[in-house]
Amino acid sequence: MLYMKTTFYLLLTLFACTNISFGEDGYRLWLRYETVKDKALLTAYQQKIRGICTEGNSPVLESAKEELTTGLSSLLSKKINTGTILQNNTILIGTAANSALIASLHLAELLQTGQEGYTILTKNIQGKNCIVIAANSDAGVLYGAFRFLQLLQTNKPLDRLSIVTSPKINIRLLNHWDNLNRTVERGYAGFSIWKWHLLPGYIDPRYRDYARANASIGINGAVINNVNANVQILTKDYLKKAAAIADVLRPWGMKVYLAAKFSAPIEIGKLKTADPLDEEVKEWWKKKVDEIYTYIPDFGGFVVKANSEGQPGPQNYKRSHAEGANAIADALAPHNGIVMWRAFVYSNETPVDRTKQSYNEFKPLDGSFRSNVILQVKNGPLDFQPREPFHPLFGALPKTSVMMEFQITQEYLGQGTHLVYEAPLMKEVLDADTYAKGKGTTVAKIIDGSAEQHSLTGIAGVSNIGDDRNWCGHPFAQANWYAYGKLTWDHSMSADEIADEWIRMTFSNDAVFVKPVKQMMLGSRETMVRYMTPLGLHHIMGDGHHYGPSPWSDKLGRADWNPVYYHRADSIGIGFERTEKGSNALEQYMPEVRKIYADAATCPDEYLLWFHHIPWNYQMKSGKTLWNELCTQYYKGVEEVRAMQETWSKLKNKTDPEQFEHVTMLLAVQEKEAVWWRNACVQYFATFSKQPIPAGFEQPEYPLEYYKNIRVQFAPGNGGGN
Ligand code: BDP
């Protein structure tokens, strides 16, 4: 017994003596609230924060209070009192409506914070030093509470706080491509977190932590089922399950939305048609929507994938997308619900360049959508590639509300094993200039409504969350969830700033750790582009599952599902001619944008093969031939992954050993796969260029045939029903 006791104390001392917290399994995400390590800072914080003062009461306010109390007691390693009396060194939280104290301050800042924003101020009130977290709504207070905790988590000074912020976009959603059988389409982090079979009886505690995490980054809603929707979601049983999720999300400022299948009136309504102009169909949607609101009074609305990749839609009845969207929108309007109508459509028959089809379909419909319809447009005109130019519909529909759809899950970006920080990709799109209303009309200004004064504004990110203990599979994939949320709130934040926050909150504030990790993250997206699809190449990944390289694929049912359709390599050169010499997809952009890309001589290298078919011996800006430059990019990509491994290996004692190992192993997989991409692609393209891999580069380990014969079976996220 004595022996056991001694061992126990020995172990305890051992843990206490190291600086590292053991067993970090990633569940806590960026909300770890570890006690502030810097002793001087800790003391300063402890002196400034003695308690929390709140008045008023609501579930959302309760969440804010609770988060602040638990977060601060852990960060400051002391008990935090809550009460309604203002004392020295208190944090005063609330709204003017629920707190007489806050009302008495007449804060001018609250004129700028809108419905969900907040202000955080260092203030002397009645001779007492306080920090005020005030907003116009309880949700605003909650967001402010998380931001305040973040200041401490990232070791920021609290002396002269003067933060005033409000979200630039109103509807900030995650789209779960989660099926009712719990598989996740394009999901690489396990099964769905929604345990449909156990709902509504059993509420997994994870739902609450999910909502907390989203609230901490400003996400205010979720579409909880796959866009390839199973119609069952609209039946009474499933609505009750959805309502149970909504009940957990609500105190964290989040609303539930559902993906609806266009043929629901037939499939569950037993009608003969789903024609949106049919009176019975309209009535069916109205009744169904009314029913939904009896279960979920604050239901947000529907996302609809119609006439896209085999899904039914209005065109089955020779009706337009607007007619389809409007019929459903009319049912939602009395309840203030919205329809997010996806623009990701391309026809089964049309031989037109696939990247042109969505614009061709929707441009003529501008102005014909109801005011509660918002068009959900993917960031690029093809499909979430490592790099695409921005979608030409951004800026082309002045009379329509248009929202952004990003894909956080890494379907085309290395799936579950590649470290790819997506903020640079998101920023590249948001900051792209559409020139729709002159210079500076960025994509961000289209979707935040400021370009055309739209008040219905939104953004959706296809979730990368599953039931893996650490939520996202790859420890660094959490950063993409985080970054997406941060950008939905404030698209002017830089990828650097966001990475900085995330690293500090997730791992450590130690500069020796933060600096190299940040550098590694910031370069990672470009690195992935290099070893997968450099110089504007696109969609050359494996058939169906999109895992690994397959530029040779030419056997899929439709031409525009095949990689050969996209790279168009031949004896002369490589690339998809999208200028007027080719498909002229470029004509869908404003003249100023066309000018940037139209001439191969001035077109940025990043987009060269997206817009041009370029001869193998063409001289690039680097002075190299296209062939040499292409090889250089592929090789550089691999080298950069090796550099990432090197960087990470030096941080062994700077982070949790379990996480360190996890990332180390995944980086090794990434290196292997980058080499696979490189070797497969350069050898395949060499069959067209008829040129050798330039001297000095390591020769591929295996011949092309070897790579062509690799069959990936059972890749995650592919199929499995809905
Ligand atoms: C593609 C995915 C497919 C989705 C589709 C969509 O491969 O699984 O259903 O997009 O967005 O990227 O509807």
XYZ file of C-alpha atoms and ligand atoms in Angstrom:
735
model
C 0.000 0.000 0.000
C 2.738 2.372 1.054
C 4.617 1.402 -2.076
C 1.597 2.272 -4.238
C 1.165 5.588 -2.506
C 4.823 6.474 -3.047
C 4.617 5.572 -6.717
C 1.515 7.709 -7.042
C 3.215 10.753 -5.538
C 6.297 10.151 -7.584
C 4.220 10.156 -10.742
C 2.361 13.239 -9.641
C 5.609 15.105 -9.047
C 6.879 13.991 -12.412
C 3.826 15.398 -14.187
C 3.954 18.598 -12.210
C 7.628 19.131 -13.051
C 7.189 19.004 -16.796
C 5.703 21.857 -18.702
C 3.573 19.679 -20.860
C 0.069 18.501 -20.188
C -0.130 14.828 -21.010
C -2.800 13.025 -22.944
C -4.094 15.869 -25.090
C -6.508 14.006 -27.295
C -7.806 17.042 -29.168
C -11.361 16.809 -27.856
C -11.171 20.239 -26.268
C -10.256 21.844 -29.577
C -9.138 25.457 -29.150
C -11.135 25.763 -25.926
C -8.592 24.150 -23.608
C -8.402 26.986 -21.100
C -5.084 25.768 -19.704
C -3.852 27.886 -16.806
C -1.797 30.823 -18.067
C 1.834 29.701 -17.967
C 3.555 33.089 -17.763
C 3.604 33.745 -14.009
C 3.717 37.549 -14.187
C 0.879 37.620 -16.671
C -1.124 35.198 -14.585
C -0.791 37.403 -11.532
C -1.772 40.467 -13.524
C -4.841 38.699 -14.896
C -5.776 37.366 -11.477
C -5.709 40.857 -10.037
C -7.839 42.275 -12.811
C -10.446 39.585 -12.759
C -12.149 38.806 -9.518
C -15.653 37.987 -10.594
C -18.426 38.320 -13.110
C -21.391 40.608 -12.738
C -24.515 39.808 -14.726
C -28.097 40.840 -14.636
C -30.843 39.235 -16.634
C -31.479 35.723 -17.522
C -31.841 33.650 -20.657
C -30.477 30.328 -21.912
C -27.956 32.103 -24.156
C -26.853 34.395 -21.358
C -26.514 31.359 -19.117
C -24.158 29.835 -21.696
C -22.076 33.000 -21.706
C -21.922 33.079 -17.923
C -21.071 29.420 -17.668
C -18.377 29.580 -20.325
C -16.795 32.619 -18.708
C -16.903 31.097 -15.253
C -15.430 27.734 -16.191
C -13.009 29.247 -18.692
C -11.700 31.903 -16.336
C -11.432 29.659 -13.302
C -9.303 27.308 -15.323
C -7.218 29.959 -17.084
C -6.611 31.837 -13.854
C -6.584 28.809 -11.605
C -8.927 30.371 -9.097
C -12.576 30.491 -8.203
C -14.575 33.082 -10.119
C -17.579 34.553 -8.350
C -20.699 35.520 -10.187
C -23.273 37.946 -8.881
C -25.343 40.978 -9.645
C -23.371 43.513 -7.630
C -20.653 45.470 -9.336
C -17.377 45.270 -7.491
C -13.855 46.361 -8.234
C -12.163 44.241 -10.925
C -15.345 42.655 -12.190
C -16.402 41.724 -15.671
C -19.777 43.209 -16.352
C -21.678 41.359 -19.053
C -25.074 41.863 -20.640
C -27.280 43.946 -22.876
C -28.889 47.305 -22.238
C -32.218 45.498 -22.224
C -31.382 43.012 -19.503
C -28.908 44.993 -17.420
C -29.723 48.330 -15.834
C -26.015 48.805 -15.205
C -25.158 48.453 -18.872
C -28.110 50.626 -19.873
C -26.845 53.343 -17.550
C -23.534 53.463 -19.443
C -25.221 54.601 -22.693
C -22.457 52.963 -24.684
C -22.023 54.624 -28.063
C -20.205 51.464 -29.174
C -23.494 49.584 -29.151
C -24.654 51.673 -32.082
C -22.072 49.865 -34.175
C -22.474 46.310 -32.995
C -25.748 45.421 -34.713
C -27.759 42.381 -33.759
C -24.966 39.909 -32.990
C -21.860 42.029 -32.449
C -20.345 43.089 -29.140
C -18.032 45.529 -27.500
C -15.367 44.790 -24.883
C -14.167 47.818 -22.959
C -11.913 48.568 -20.032
C -13.969 51.052 -18.042
C -14.182 52.751 -14.713
C -17.747 52.513 -13.461
C -18.754 54.203 -10.232
C -15.101 54.297 -9.216
C -14.596 50.613 -9.935
C -12.248 49.170 -12.512
C -14.264 46.929 -14.749
C -14.245 45.178 -18.038
C -17.522 45.474 -19.890
C -18.734 42.904 -22.397
C -21.877 44.391 -23.862
C -24.075 43.691 -26.856
C -27.528 44.291 -28.236
C -28.526 40.655 -27.913
C -27.681 37.761 -25.653
C -25.974 36.054 -28.586
C -23.727 39.099 -28.893
C -22.809 38.751 -25.212
C -21.966 35.086 -25.790
C -19.683 35.923 -28.721
C -18.069 38.639 -26.623
C -17.482 36.191 -23.776
C -15.652 33.807 -26.090
C -13.590 36.622 -27.514
C -12.630 37.747 -24.043
C -11.520 34.250 -23.123
C -9.529 34.154 -26.335
C -7.647 37.281 -25.258
C -6.477 35.462 -22.168
C -5.811 32.218 -24.000
C -3.530 34.096 -26.380
C -1.929 36.122 -23.562
C -3.098 39.557 -24.691
C -3.002 42.592 -22.392
C -6.308 43.668 -20.851
C -5.376 47.223 -19.895
C -7.025 49.306 -22.540
C -9.578 47.131 -24.211
C -11.656 48.828 -26.834
C -13.076 46.183 -29.099
C -16.122 46.883 -31.236
C -17.104 44.239 -33.738
C -20.053 42.771 -35.555
C -20.283 39.942 -38.064
C -20.027 41.012 -41.661
C -22.239 38.147 -42.812
C -25.569 37.300 -41.197
C -26.058 33.593 -41.816
C -22.889 31.692 -40.940
C -23.356 27.987 -41.366
C -21.784 24.620 -41.365
C -23.202 22.221 -43.941
C -22.973 18.665 -42.742
C -22.913 16.163 -45.540
C -24.032 13.633 -42.919
C -26.269 10.779 -43.946
C -29.016 9.357 -41.768
C -27.116 6.056 -41.567
C -24.269 8.069 -40.001
C -21.824 7.809 -42.882
C -20.499 11.194 -43.931
C -20.140 12.000 -47.614
C -16.572 13.228 -48.074
C -16.038 12.823 -44.342
C -12.618 11.755 -43.087
C -13.108 11.928 -39.335
C -15.274 8.952 -38.585
C -19.026 8.664 -38.576
C -21.524 11.447 -38.186
C -21.714 13.045 -34.773
C -25.518 12.835 -35.025
C -26.677 9.594 -33.507
C -29.951 9.581 -35.387
C -31.014 6.161 -34.150
C -30.736 7.270 -30.523
C -32.408 10.639 -30.969
C -34.492 12.209 -29.574
C -34.208 10.053 -26.446
C -30.466 10.137 -25.979
C -28.662 13.441 -26.256
C -24.955 12.896 -26.729
C -23.008 15.444 -24.629
C -20.978 16.041 -27.759
C -23.833 18.048 -29.290
C -23.370 20.677 -26.658
C -19.615 20.816 -27.088
C -20.136 21.052 -30.821
C -22.422 24.036 -30.324
C -19.979 25.677 -27.907
C -17.140 25.304 -30.366
C -19.194 26.847 -33.134
C -20.369 29.701 -30.965
C -16.763 30.401 -30.008
C -15.992 31.243 -33.641
C -19.275 32.901 -34.533
C -21.032 30.135 -36.468
C -24.772 30.546 -35.928
C -26.368 27.616 -37.699
C -25.973 24.195 -39.213
C -27.568 22.207 -41.974
C -27.485 18.881 -40.209
C -28.048 16.481 -43.130
C -26.438 15.847 -46.505
C -27.296 18.021 -49.516
C -27.859 14.726 -51.309
C -30.835 14.553 -49.040
C -32.653 11.548 -47.760
C -36.304 12.472 -47.854
C -36.891 10.766 -44.486
C -35.502 13.823 -42.751
C -38.827 15.546 -43.418
C -40.921 12.848 -41.757
C -42.378 13.358 -38.316
C -39.962 10.963 -36.606
C -36.887 12.659 -37.978
C -38.252 16.131 -37.386
C -38.509 15.242 -33.724
C -34.891 14.132 -33.792
C -33.862 17.340 -35.534
C -35.831 19.296 -32.945
C -33.866 17.624 -30.162
C -30.630 18.771 -31.805
C -32.068 22.271 -32.240
C -32.833 22.371 -28.509
C -29.181 21.736 -27.678
C -27.877 24.214 -30.225
C -30.252 27.073 -29.354
C -28.596 28.193 -26.067
C -25.419 28.633 -28.095
C -27.018 30.946 -30.627
C -27.277 28.293 -33.341
C -30.212 27.421 -35.562
C -30.951 24.177 -37.311
C -31.488 24.041 -41.081
C -32.300 20.984 -43.181
C -31.415 19.781 -46.652
C -34.674 19.086 -48.461
C -35.197 16.801 -51.412
C -37.174 18.334 -54.220
C -39.226 15.209 -54.795
C -40.442 15.070 -51.178
C -44.068 15.835 -52.156
C -44.063 12.608 -54.153
C -41.903 10.450 -51.927
C -43.456 11.227 -48.585
C -46.472 13.299 -49.628
C -47.766 10.615 -51.988
C -48.556 13.252 -54.624
C -48.231 12.438 -58.312
C -45.903 15.295 -59.019
C -43.397 17.659 -57.423
C -44.041 20.340 -60.055
C -43.423 23.593 -58.172
C -46.318 25.320 -59.941
C -48.834 22.664 -58.994
C -51.264 23.925 -56.340
C -51.247 20.675 -54.391
C -47.460 20.669 -54.333
C -47.339 24.231 -53.048
C -49.887 23.321 -50.389
C -47.833 20.285 -49.421
C -44.723 22.376 -48.854
C -46.728 24.887 -46.877
C -48.154 22.223 -44.569
C -44.806 20.517 -44.197
C -43.086 23.761 -43.297
C -45.843 24.670 -40.819
C -45.346 21.268 -39.221
C -41.584 21.783 -38.973
C -42.108 25.032 -37.104
C -44.296 23.267 -34.548
C -41.228 21.191 -33.664
C -38.520 23.777 -34.259
C -39.931 27.268 -33.706
C -36.731 28.982 -34.849
C -36.069 26.657 -37.789
C -33.717 28.417 -40.222
C -34.827 26.965 -43.545
C -33.756 24.606 -46.298
C -30.783 24.061 -48.515
C -31.761 22.429 -51.804
C -29.580 20.603 -54.291
C -31.791 20.341 -57.351
C -31.158 19.099 -60.872
C -27.603 18.409 -59.954
C -25.778 15.104 -60.193
C -28.984 13.122 -60.518
C -31.004 14.927 -57.863
C -34.581 15.786 -58.830
C -35.502 19.404 -59.431
C -37.843 21.832 -61.141
C -36.358 21.100 -64.549
C -37.928 17.632 -64.373
C -41.167 19.602 -64.904
C -39.722 22.108 -67.359
C -39.705 24.776 -64.655
C -36.792 27.046 -63.899
C -34.607 26.971 -60.813
C -36.302 30.194 -59.722
C -39.743 28.640 -59.956
C -38.519 25.691 -57.927
C -36.874 27.794 -55.246
C -39.772 30.227 -54.995
C -42.411 27.578 -54.371
C -40.530 26.358 -51.324
C -39.570 29.876 -50.261
C -43.237 30.898 -50.203
C -43.938 28.175 -47.687
C -41.104 29.399 -45.453
C -41.722 33.135 -45.767
C -44.479 33.448 -43.112
C -42.040 31.950 -40.604
C -39.039 34.030 -41.734
C -37.326 30.906 -43.035
C -35.059 30.938 -46.052
C -34.155 28.749 -49.006
C -30.508 28.298 -49.871
C -30.688 27.150 -53.462
C -27.466 25.594 -54.670
C -25.954 26.809 -57.915
C -23.845 23.669 -58.285
C -25.617 22.417 -61.385
C -24.348 21.024 -64.601
C -26.323 19.165 -67.168
C -26.102 15.509 -68.043
C -26.184 16.176 -71.728
C -24.710 19.605 -72.375
C -21.342 19.343 -74.081
C -20.482 22.831 -72.789
C -17.395 23.313 -70.582
C -18.679 22.289 -67.152
C -17.246 25.399 -65.510
C -19.585 27.554 -67.626
C -22.834 25.810 -66.936
C -23.778 27.175 -63.552
C -23.412 30.773 -64.757
C -25.329 30.014 -67.957
C -28.162 28.590 -65.903
C -28.467 31.267 -63.251
C -27.394 34.526 -64.873
C -30.679 34.841 -66.829
C -32.644 34.244 -63.613
C -31.234 37.271 -61.796
C -34.071 39.167 -60.163
C -36.581 36.337 -60.352
C -36.003 34.839 -56.911
C -38.104 35.631 -53.848
C -36.484 37.823 -51.229
C -36.036 34.856 -48.868
C -34.051 32.867 -51.429
C -30.274 33.012 -51.424
C -28.216 31.345 -54.100
C -25.481 29.158 -52.656
C -22.450 29.272 -54.940
C -19.274 27.202 -54.538
C -16.076 29.221 -54.327
C -14.997 28.188 -57.805
C -16.832 27.206 -60.985
C -15.760 23.550 -60.928
C -15.672 21.770 -57.607
C -13.541 22.667 -54.576
C -10.223 22.111 -56.319
C -6.870 22.881 -54.674
C -6.994 26.086 -56.706
C -9.714 27.542 -58.885
C -10.439 31.078 -59.957
C -13.468 32.544 -58.191
C -16.899 31.535 -59.460
C -18.084 33.955 -62.164
C -21.538 34.158 -60.562
C -20.025 36.312 -57.813
C -20.756 39.795 -59.059
C -22.972 38.643 -61.925
C -26.292 38.649 -60.040
C -26.862 42.144 -58.666
C -30.567 41.512 -58.000
C -30.071 38.209 -56.174
C -28.703 37.396 -52.737
C -25.665 35.197 -53.218
C -23.886 33.198 -50.538
C -20.541 31.405 -50.538
C -20.038 27.676 -50.155
C -16.575 26.621 -49.072
C -15.568 23.029 -48.503
C -13.807 22.674 -45.187
C -13.577 18.901 -45.447
C -10.567 18.032 -47.601
C -12.188 16.022 -50.380
C -9.712 17.250 -52.974
C -7.107 18.544 -50.545
C -5.484 15.419 -49.187
C -8.536 14.123 -47.309
C -7.731 12.907 -43.805
C -3.978 12.720 -43.964
C -2.568 15.937 -45.427
C -1.771 18.980 -43.367
C -3.372 21.739 -45.401
C -4.340 25.017 -43.765
C -7.194 26.374 -45.823
C -7.369 29.993 -44.713
C -5.079 31.125 -47.572
C -7.416 29.435 -50.063
C -10.483 31.049 -48.521
C -8.782 34.439 -48.402
C -7.667 34.159 -52.013
C -11.296 33.764 -53.055
C -12.767 36.339 -50.676
C -10.205 38.952 -51.687
C -10.509 38.291 -55.432
C -11.730 41.342 -57.308
C -14.843 40.713 -59.407
C -14.808 44.322 -60.715
C -18.612 43.978 -60.769
C -19.071 47.549 -59.592
C -15.640 48.802 -60.427
C -12.273 48.076 -58.886
C -12.404 46.718 -55.357
C -15.700 44.844 -55.655
C -14.235 41.779 -54.022
C -16.055 38.483 -53.672
C -16.257 39.286 -49.944
C -18.211 42.443 -50.723
C -20.630 40.492 -52.859
C -21.392 37.973 -50.156
C -21.475 40.407 -47.250
C -24.140 42.313 -49.173
C -22.249 45.606 -49.219
C -21.765 45.713 -53.006
C -25.468 45.644 -53.782
C -26.999 46.453 -50.382
C -28.466 43.009 -49.834
C -29.556 42.265 -46.297
C -29.914 38.509 -46.714
C -26.280 37.420 -46.547
C -24.751 34.032 -45.901
C -21.821 31.692 -46.003
C -21.660 27.911 -45.711
C -18.731 25.621 -45.049
C -18.972 21.894 -45.722
C -18.073 20.486 -42.340
C -15.016 18.360 -41.609
C -16.417 17.071 -38.331
C -17.007 13.457 -37.403
C -17.122 11.292 -34.305
C -13.345 10.893 -34.074
C -12.298 11.844 -30.571
C -10.525 14.926 -31.917
C -13.501 15.877 -34.121
C -11.695 16.419 -37.430
C -9.311 13.463 -37.786
C -6.079 15.294 -38.546
C -5.118 17.448 -35.562
C -4.449 20.337 -37.943
C -7.813 19.962 -39.663
C -9.336 21.646 -36.618
C -7.630 24.811 -37.806
C -9.795 24.796 -40.917
C -13.007 24.679 -38.925
C -11.632 27.477 -36.772
C -10.421 29.608 -39.689
C -13.663 29.208 -41.570
C -15.637 30.413 -38.551
C -13.369 33.379 -37.999
C -13.688 34.430 -41.635
C -17.464 34.159 -41.585
C -17.411 36.785 -38.868
C -14.695 38.981 -40.279
C -13.389 38.251 -43.746
C -10.783 40.971 -43.385
C -8.764 38.902 -40.913
C -5.548 37.522 -42.353
C -4.676 33.839 -42.597
C -1.641 34.649 -40.455
C -3.624 36.252 -37.619
C -6.067 33.362 -37.545
C -3.329 30.725 -37.514
C -1.585 32.588 -34.728
C -4.680 32.532 -32.531
C -5.437 28.919 -33.296
C -1.941 27.657 -32.530
C -1.775 29.536 -29.258
C -5.157 28.257 -28.140
C -4.708 24.712 -29.381
C -1.082 24.071 -28.565
C 0.988 26.693 -26.862
C 1.881 30.369 -26.561
C 5.566 29.550 -26.688
C 7.099 31.570 -29.540
C 9.522 28.747 -30.248
C 6.501 26.656 -31.138
C 4.155 29.256 -32.609
C 6.514 30.712 -35.190
C 7.601 27.607 -37.086
C 4.195 25.959 -36.873
C 2.557 29.056 -38.268
C 5.030 29.190 -41.097
C 4.377 25.559 -41.841
C 0.628 26.115 -41.883
C 0.746 29.223 -44.030
C 2.750 27.511 -46.748
C 0.889 24.214 -46.635
C -1.869 24.962 -49.123
C 0.571 26.111 -51.797
C 2.683 23.047 -51.127
C -0.328 20.798 -51.698
C -1.169 22.634 -54.918
C 2.395 22.032 -56.097
C 2.452 18.282 -55.614
C -1.131 17.761 -56.796
C -2.242 20.286 -59.377
C 0.384 22.948 -60.086
C 0.114 25.800 -62.593
C -3.691 25.682 -62.800
C -4.183 21.958 -63.392
C -7.382 20.606 -61.864
C -9.518 17.544 -61.230
C -6.885 14.918 -61.942
C -7.574 12.891 -58.831
C -8.805 9.312 -58.399
C -12.190 8.353 -59.799
C -15.144 8.718 -57.469
C -13.294 8.817 -54.169
C -10.937 11.544 -55.427
C -8.078 10.033 -53.451
C -4.621 10.083 -54.990
C -3.569 10.926 -58.551
C -5.279 9.573 -61.629
C -4.589 11.971 -64.505
C -4.964 9.118 -66.984
C -8.603 8.354 -66.094
C -10.880 8.410 -69.106
C -13.435 5.717 -68.472
C -16.075 7.393 -66.326
C -19.642 7.648 -67.614
C -19.432 11.322 -68.449
C -16.650 13.185 -70.171
C -16.582 15.900 -67.530
C -15.995 13.476 -64.711
C -12.740 12.329 -66.297
C -9.361 13.890 -65.570
C -8.337 13.770 -69.257
C -11.207 16.160 -69.967
C -9.581 18.702 -67.671
C -5.867 18.572 -68.385
C -6.156 17.930 -72.132
C -2.519 16.919 -72.424
C -1.459 16.077 -75.985
C 1.688 16.084 -78.057
C 1.576 19.882 -78.336
C 0.989 20.847 -74.738
C -1.313 20.790 -71.744
C -4.168 22.805 -70.219
C -7.804 23.727 -70.819
C -8.213 26.598 -73.269
C -10.906 28.752 -71.738
C -10.224 31.934 -73.676
C -12.113 32.776 -76.855
C -9.827 30.349 -78.661
C -11.446 27.606 -76.601
C -14.536 27.263 -74.419
C -14.489 30.992 -73.702
C -15.437 30.490 -70.059
C -13.457 33.654 -69.542
C -16.268 35.691 -71.111
C -18.307 35.125 -67.940
C -16.024 37.485 -66.027
C -15.865 41.293 -66.142
C -13.523 42.782 -68.775
C -10.911 43.748 -66.170
C -10.753 40.168 -64.913
C -10.617 38.806 -68.447
C -7.662 41.040 -69.075
C -5.721 39.433 -66.228
C -6.148 35.925 -67.600
C -6.710 36.228 -71.362
C -3.098 36.530 -72.431
C -0.898 33.576 -71.535
C 2.069 35.923 -71.343
C 0.546 37.892 -68.463
C -1.766 35.287 -66.911
C -0.443 34.422 -63.430
C 1.273 31.008 -63.391
C -1.224 29.799 -60.789
C -4.036 29.914 -63.347
C -2.127 29.299 -66.559
C -3.356 25.794 -67.349
C -6.828 26.585 -66.089
C -7.257 29.125 -68.868
C -4.743 28.085 -71.527
C -3.469 25.121 -73.452
C 0.266 25.746 -73.399
C 2.983 24.136 -75.568
C 5.492 22.006 -73.706
C 8.400 24.196 -74.729
C 6.675 27.487 -73.984
C 8.922 29.799 -72.044
C 7.548 30.522 -68.581
C 8.129 33.650 -66.498
C 10.814 31.745 -64.637
C 12.726 31.318 -67.896
C 12.134 27.564 -67.825
C 10.097 25.689 -70.390
C 6.597 24.709 -69.330
C 7.695 21.088 -69.037
C 10.602 21.963 -66.805
C 8.510 24.295 -64.706
C 5.811 21.661 -64.262
C 8.378 19.140 -63.051
C 9.989 21.760 -60.831
C 6.661 22.469 -59.152
C 5.940 18.794 -58.488
C 9.404 18.273 -57.042
C 9.269 21.436 -55.000
C 5.955 20.305 -53.526
C 7.542 17.114 -52.224
C 10.563 18.994 -50.891
C 8.276 21.339 -49.021
C 6.488 18.446 -47.345
C 9.884 17.163 -46.253
C 10.648 20.596 -44.856
C 7.383 20.441 -42.909
C 8.473 17.104 -41.442
C 11.774 18.638 -40.478
C 10.118 21.617 -38.813
C 7.744 19.414 -36.871
C 10.425 16.991 -35.765
C 12.198 19.823 -33.950
C 9.162 20.500 -31.808
C 9.141 17.148 -30.077
C 9.341 18.470 -26.561
C 7.213 21.473 -27.191
C 3.866 19.801 -27.366
C 1.868 16.890 -26.085
C 3.637 13.624 -26.958
C 0.487 11.931 -28.200
C -0.336 14.753 -30.570
C 3.265 15.060 -31.608
C 3.315 11.413 -32.661
C -0.017 11.686 -34.391
C 1.136 14.583 -36.554
C 4.534 12.990 -37.149
C 2.924 9.863 -38.544
C 0.467 11.790 -40.692
C 3.245 13.942 -42.133
C 5.041 10.749 -43.110
C 1.904 9.574 -44.898
C 1.631 12.953 -46.581
C 5.223 12.743 -47.771
C 4.592 9.313 -49.254
C 1.459 10.498 -50.959
C 3.103 13.641 -52.270
C 5.769 11.438 -53.830
C 2.997 9.239 -55.263
C 1.332 12.309 -56.805
C 4.603 13.610 -58.188
C 5.856 10.353 -59.633
C 2.531 9.456 -61.170
C 1.920 12.863 -62.689
C 5.353 13.672 -64.091
C 5.681 10.240 -65.659
C 2.208 10.360 -67.126
C 2.633 13.856 -68.547
C 6.051 12.844 -69.911
C 4.235 10.450 -72.241
C 2.898 13.576 -73.964
C 5.801 15.984 -73.583
C 8.189 13.247 -74.706
C 10.797 14.859 -72.511
C 12.752 13.420 -69.616
C 12.463 14.486 -66.005
C 15.056 17.259 -65.811
C 18.520 16.298 -64.655
C 19.207 16.593 -60.967
C 15.755 15.481 -59.846
C 15.420 12.140 -58.083
C 14.045 9.539 -60.472
C 10.660 7.979 -59.673
C 10.939 4.789 -57.730
C 8.476 2.899 -59.936
C 7.428 3.157 -63.568
C 4.145 4.757 -64.593
C 2.348 1.418 -64.926
C 2.870 0.777 -61.237
C 1.058 3.966 -60.293
C -1.676 3.318 -62.823
C -2.332 -0.027 -61.220
C -2.808 1.291 -57.721
C -6.418 0.636 -56.767
C -7.772 2.391 -53.746
C -10.688 0.487 -52.375
C -12.902 1.554 -49.534
C -11.625 5.116 -49.457
C -13.537 6.936 -46.740
C -16.256 9.422 -47.512
C -17.255 7.801 -50.755
C -20.685 6.251 -51.028
C -22.412 4.463 -48.206
C -25.922 5.661 -48.901
C -27.737 8.577 -47.412
C -18.762 17.111 -55.033
C -18.724 15.877 -54.206
C -20.051 15.215 -54.048
C -21.093 16.246 -53.635
C -21.110 17.365 -54.632
C -22.014 18.508 -54.217
O -17.830 14.982 -54.798
O -19.919 14.203 -53.086
O -22.349 15.664 -53.536
O -19.831 17.928 -54.744
O -21.485 19.516 -53.779
O -17.621 17.826 -54.699
O -23.220 18.417 -54.314
